[in-house]
Each structure stands twice: as C-alpha cells, then as structure tokens.
Coordinates of C-alpha atoms in Angstrom, one line a residue:
X3 CA 0.0 0.0 0.0
X4 CA 1.4 3.4 -1.0
X5 CA 0.3 6.4 1.0
X6 CA 0.6 10.1 -0.2
X7 CA 0.5 12.8 2.5
X8 CA -0.3 16.2 0.9
X9 CA 0.7 19.2 3.1
X10 CA 3.7 17.2 4.5
X11 CA 5.8 20.3 5.2
X12 CA 3.5 21.5 8.0
X13 CA 3.8 20.3 11.7
X14 CA 1.0 17.7 11.4
X15 CA 1.9 16.5 8.0
X16 CA 5.5 15.9 8.9
X17 CA 4.5 14.0 12.1
X18 CA 2.1 11.8 10.1
X19 CA 4.8 10.9 7.6
X20 CA 7.3 10.0 10.4
X21 CA 4.6 8.0 12.2
X22 CA 3.8 6.0 9.1
X23 CA 7.5 5.4 8.3
X24 CA 8.0 4.1 11.8
X25 CA 5.1 1.7 11.3
X26 CA 6.8 0.4 8.1
X27 CA 4.4 1.9 5.7
X28 CA 5.4 3.1 2.2
X29 CA 4.7 6.8 2.4
X30 CA 5.6 9.9 0.4
X31 CA 5.1 13.4 1.8
X32 CA 4.6 16.3 -0.7
X33 CA 3.9 20.0 -0.4
X34 CA 4.6 23.2 -2.3
X35 CA 8.3 22.9 -1.2
X36 CA 8.5 19.6 -3.2
X37 CA 6.8 21.0 -6.3
X38 CA 3.3 19.7 -5.5
X39 CA 0.7 22.5 -5.2
X40 CA -2.8 21.5 -4.2
X41 CA -4.2 25.0 -5.0
X42 CA -2.8 25.2 -8.5
X43 CA -2.9 21.4 -9.1
X44 CA 0.7 21.4 -10.1
X45 CA 2.4 18.1 -9.6
X46 CA -0.6 16.3 -8.1
X47 CA -1.3 13.7 -10.7
X48 CA 2.4 12.7 -11.0
X49 CA 2.6 12.4 -7.2
X50 CA -0.5 10.2 -7.1
X51 CA 0.8 7.6 -9.5
X52 CA 0.4 4.1 -7.9
X53 CA -0.9 5.7 -4.6
X54 CA -3.6 3.8 -2.7
X55 CA -4.3 6.3 0.1
X56 CA -4.3 10.1 0.1
X57 CA -4.1 12.0 3.4
X58 CA -5.0 15.7 3.0
X59 CA -3.5 17.9 5.7
X60 CA -3.3 21.0 3.6
X61 CA -3.9 24.2 5.5
X62 CA -4.2 27.9 4.8
X63 CA -3.8 31.0 7.0
X64 CA -5.3 31.4 10.4
X65 CA -8.6 31.1 12.1
X66 CA -9.6 34.6 11.1
X67 CA -8.4 34.5 7.5
X68 CA -11.1 35.4 5.0
X69 CA -9.0 34.0 2.1
X70 CA -9.3 30.4 3.5
X71 CA -12.5 29.7 1.6
X72 CA -10.9 30.3 -1.8
X73 CA -8.0 28.0 -0.9
X74 CA -10.0 25.1 0.5
X75 CA -12.5 25.2 -2.3
X76 CA -10.0 25.2 -5.1
X77 CA -7.4 22.9 -3.4
X78 CA -10.2 20.5 -2.5
X79 CA -11.5 20.3 -6.1
X80 CA -8.0 19.7 -7.4
X81 CA -7.2 17.0 -4.9
X82 CA -10.5 15.2 -5.3
X83 CA -10.3 15.2 -9.1
X84 CA -6.7 13.9 -9.1
X85 CA -7.6 11.3 -6.5
X86 CA -10.5 10.1 -8.6
X87 CA -8.3 9.8 -11.7
X88 CA -5.7 7.9 -9.7
X89 CA -8.3 5.4 -8.3
X90 CA -7.5 6.3 -4.7
X91 CA -9.1 3.8 -2.4
X92 CA -9.1 5.9 0.8
X93 CA -9.2 9.7 1.0
X94 CA -8.5 11.0 4.5
X95 CA -8.8 14.7 5.3
X96 CA -7.9 16.5 8.5
X97 CA -10.6 18.9 9.8
X98 CA -11.4 20.5 13.2
X99 CA -13.8 19.5 16.0
X100 CA -16.8 21.8 16.1
X101 CA -16.3 23.0 12.5
X102 CA -20.1 22.8 11.9
X103 CA -20.7 24.9 15.0
X104 CA -18.3 27.7 14.1
X105 CA -19.3 28.6 10.6
X106 CA -19.7 32.2 11.5
X107 CA -15.9 32.3 11.4
X108 CA -14.5 32.4 7.8
X109 CA -11.9 29.7 8.4
X110 CA -14.4 27.2 9.8
X111 CA -16.9 28.0 7.1
X112 CA -14.1 27.2 4.6
X113 CA -13.4 23.9 6.4
X114 CA -17.1 23.0 6.2
X115 CA -17.0 23.6 2.4
X116 CA -13.9 21.3 2.2
X117 CA -15.8 18.6 4.1
X118 CA -18.8 18.9 1.9
X119 CA -16.8 18.6 -1.3
X120 CA -15.3 15.3 0.1
X121 CA -18.7 13.9 1.0
X122 CA -20.1 14.8 -2.4
X123 CA -17.1 13.3 -4.3
X124 CA -18.2 9.7 -4.1
X125 CA -14.6 8.7 -3.1
X126 CA -14.2 6.2 -0.2
X127 CA -13.2 8.7 2.5
X128 CA -12.8 9.4 6.2
X129 CA -13.0 13.0 7.6
X130 CA -11.0 13.3 10.8
X131 CA -12.0 16.2 13.0
X132 CA -9.3 16.8 15.5
X133 CA -9.5 18.9 18.7
X134 CA -7.0 21.8 18.8
X135 CA -3.4 20.8 19.2
X136 CA -1.6 21.7 22.5
X137 CA 1.2 23.2 20.3
X138 CA -1.1 25.9 19.0
X139 CA -2.7 27.1 22.2
X140 CA -0.3 30.0 22.8
X141 CA -1.5 31.5 19.5
X142 CA -5.1 30.5 20.2
X143 CA -5.1 32.2 23.6
X144 CA -3.6 35.3 22.1
X145 CA -6.8 35.7 20.1
X146 CA -8.5 36.6 23.4
X147 CA -6.1 39.4 24.3
X148 CA -7.9 42.4 25.6
X149 CA -5.8 45.3 26.6
X150 CA -3.4 44.2 29.4
X151 CA -5.2 40.9 29.9
X152 CA -7.4 38.2 28.3
X153 CA -11.1 37.8 28.2
X154 CA -12.3 34.3 27.8
X155 CA -15.6 32.4 27.9
X156 CA -15.9 29.5 30.4
X157 CA -16.0 27.0 27.5
X158 CA -14.7 23.5 27.7
X159 CA -12.1 22.0 25.3
X160 CA -10.4 18.7 24.9
X161 CA -7.1 19.6 23.2
X162 CA -4.7 16.9 22.1
X163 CA -0.9 16.6 21.6
X164 CA 0.1 16.6 18.0
X165 CA 2.1 13.4 18.4
X166 CA -0.9 11.5 19.8
X167 CA -3.1 13.0 17.0
X168 CA -0.6 11.8 14.3
X169 CA -0.7 8.3 15.9
X170 CA -4.5 8.1 15.9
X171 CA -4.7 9.4 12.3
X172 CA -2.2 6.8 11.2
X173 CA -4.3 4.0 12.8
X174 CA -7.5 5.3 11.2
X175 CA -5.7 5.3 7.8
X176 CA -5.1 1.6 8.0
X177 CA -8.7 0.8 8.5
X178 CA -11.7 0.7 6.1
X179 CA -12.9 4.1 4.9
X180 CA -15.8 5.2 7.1
X181 CA -17.5 7.6 4.6
X182 CA -18.2 9.6 7.7
X183 CA -16.6 11.8 10.4
X184 CA -14.3 10.4 13.1
X185 CA -13.3 12.8 15.9
X186 CA -10.1 12.7 18.0
X187 CA -9.3 14.6 21.2
X188 CA -7.4 14.7 24.4
X189 CA -8.3 12.7 27.5
X190 CA -10.1 15.4 29.6
X191 CA -12.3 18.4 29.2
X192 CA -10.8 21.6 30.6
X193 CA -11.9 25.2 30.6
X194 CA -10.2 27.7 28.2
X195 CA -9.3 30.0 31.1
X196 CA -7.6 27.2 33.0
X197 CA -5.5 26.4 30.0
X198 CA -4.6 30.1 29.6
X199 CA -3.7 30.4 33.3
X200 CA -1.3 27.4 33.0
X201 CA 0.3 28.9 29.9
X202 CA 0.7 32.3 31.6
X203 CA 2.1 30.8 34.8
X204 CA 4.6 28.6 32.9
X205 CA 5.8 31.6 30.8
X206 CA 5.8 34.0 33.8
X207 CA 3.3 36.3 32.0
X208 CA 1.7 38.7 34.5
X209 CA -1.3 39.5 32.5
X210 CA -4.7 38.9 34.0
X211 CA -7.6 36.6 32.8
X212 CA -11.2 37.6 33.0
X213 CA -14.0 35.1 32.5
X214 CA -16.8 36.5 30.4
X215 CA -19.5 34.2 29.0
X216 CA -20.2 36.7 26.2
X217 CA -16.5 36.9 25.1
X218 CA -16.2 35.8 21.5
X219 CA -13.7 33.1 20.6
X220 CA -12.7 32.6 17.0
X221 CA -15.1 35.5 16.5
X222 CA -18.0 33.3 17.7
X223 CA -19.9 33.4 21.0
X224 CA -19.6 30.0 22.5
X225 CA -21.7 27.8 24.8
X226 CA -20.0 25.8 27.4
X227 CA -19.8 22.7 25.2
X228 CA -19.4 24.2 21.7
X229 CA -15.8 23.1 21.3
X230 CA -16.2 19.6 22.7
X231 CA -16.0 16.5 20.5
X232 CA -18.6 13.8 20.4
X233 CA -18.8 11.3 23.1
X234 CA -17.4 8.6 20.8
X235 CA -14.2 10.5 20.0
X236 CA -11.0 8.6 20.0
X237 CA -8.8 9.9 22.8
X238 CA -5.2 10.5 23.5
X239 CA -3.8 10.0 27.0
X240 CA -1.5 13.0 27.6
X241 CA -3.0 15.9 29.5
X242 CA -2.2 19.5 28.6
X243 CA -0.6 20.0 32.1
X244 CA 1.8 17.1 31.6
X245 CA 2.6 18.2 28.0
X246 CA 3.3 21.8 29.1
X247 CA 5.5 20.6 32.0
X248 CA 7.5 18.4 29.6
X249 CA 7.8 21.2 27.1
X250 CA 9.0 23.7 29.6
X251 CA 11.6 21.2 31.0
X252 CA 12.9 20.5 27.4
X253 CA 13.1 24.2 26.5

C-alpha cells in the first residue's frame, strides 16, 4: 500500500509521515516545497501515480483569514479530481472539531466547504476532525487578548498533543474508509481560562484573565460545550498539564 501525504511540510503532515515510516508503511510526503501545489494542481497527478491512500493535511492562513474559503474550495476540487483519476481507495482529510458549529468564522466555514466537497465526491473517505493541538494554544489564547489581559468564555475544550493525533490518524488510515466523520481529542475536558492560566504561569506572563460568557472566541460566541468533541471521539492519554510541564523542561 502506497500512501501520499499532501501538506507534509507542516507540523502535522511531517508528524504523520514520520509515524507511518516508523510503522513500516510506504509513504511519500509532498507539499509546495517539493513541487506539488494543491491550490494550482501542479504536480498532483504525478505524485499520485500508484498511490492507494491520500491523506490531505493542507492548510491555509489562520482562524480569522477570509481567504481560506478560496483556498480550501480550489485545493479540495483539485485534490479530489486527481484522487478520482488515480483510483484512490481511501481519501482522508484532517478537519477540526466543532467545524459545523463555528461557521460564523471564515476559516471554519471554509473547512465546512472542504468537508462537503469530500462527502459529495463519491470517493471512499474518512474525515478526521481533531480537537485543537496543544502546540497551537499559545497562539489561540492570544486571540483573546484584551488590553493588558485576556477575556475568555468559560467554555470547555479537549485539546490533544500533535504526536498523539498523528498516531491516531495513522491508525485510522489503516482501517476501512468510514465515509463519515471520526473525531479525535485529548483525554479530559478543561476550561479555556484554565489552559490560559497554565500557559501564563509557565511563561511567567503577569497579564490577567477575565471570565466572560459573552466573550467571542474565533469570532463566535460559545456555549460551554461548543468546542467539545462527540462522546465517541478517539482519545489520547497525555494531558495538557503534563505536556506543558515536559515542554518547559525541554526548553
């Protein structure tokens, strides 16, 4: 079985490639840096020759980027057309937990379009919605900066370490296409403000945190459970606290 990872130069793509290589799989990682451009379509068909599985971890911009829709729509069409022509037997795409509940945000609306294109393609597929990665939480919390502090809703999240996410994605890839959504997340729900306090304490940041149920996050007003995965989500075992402690010790 030959596996192609598109978007392999990013953090998650590179981790998935390494995880599959460790498992003895035949895997090739491509990205714009290797001459394969999902948005323009350049190099896609040549990269897919003899491939059985395509893992799409392409990404664009940030959670507030209004250009994401154009990227995911065009890249999705190119990838799906090339995958059909190549006879791909399993098309996997990485999405985000709560995408369907955050469509007021341009980025998540774009991810929803990407998911819909995959569902409508007729290809055997699995859409993997992941909770936010631990590694991105510094940047995510910065979105809530308000003057000399942070204003956060008391919403729950179940973030996951990128290493554990790549392991779960690799296991899902080996299985039969679900033609549905699978969700992956960390072991325990935790409030956003608690995560922020841990980060500020670890980095000796003196800024304050205010809890405000009306504070927007990703530009969207959240309920307590908006960002939580489904009850049947596959779960990692590493907590954010333990990951942060290890990361600070290794720094």
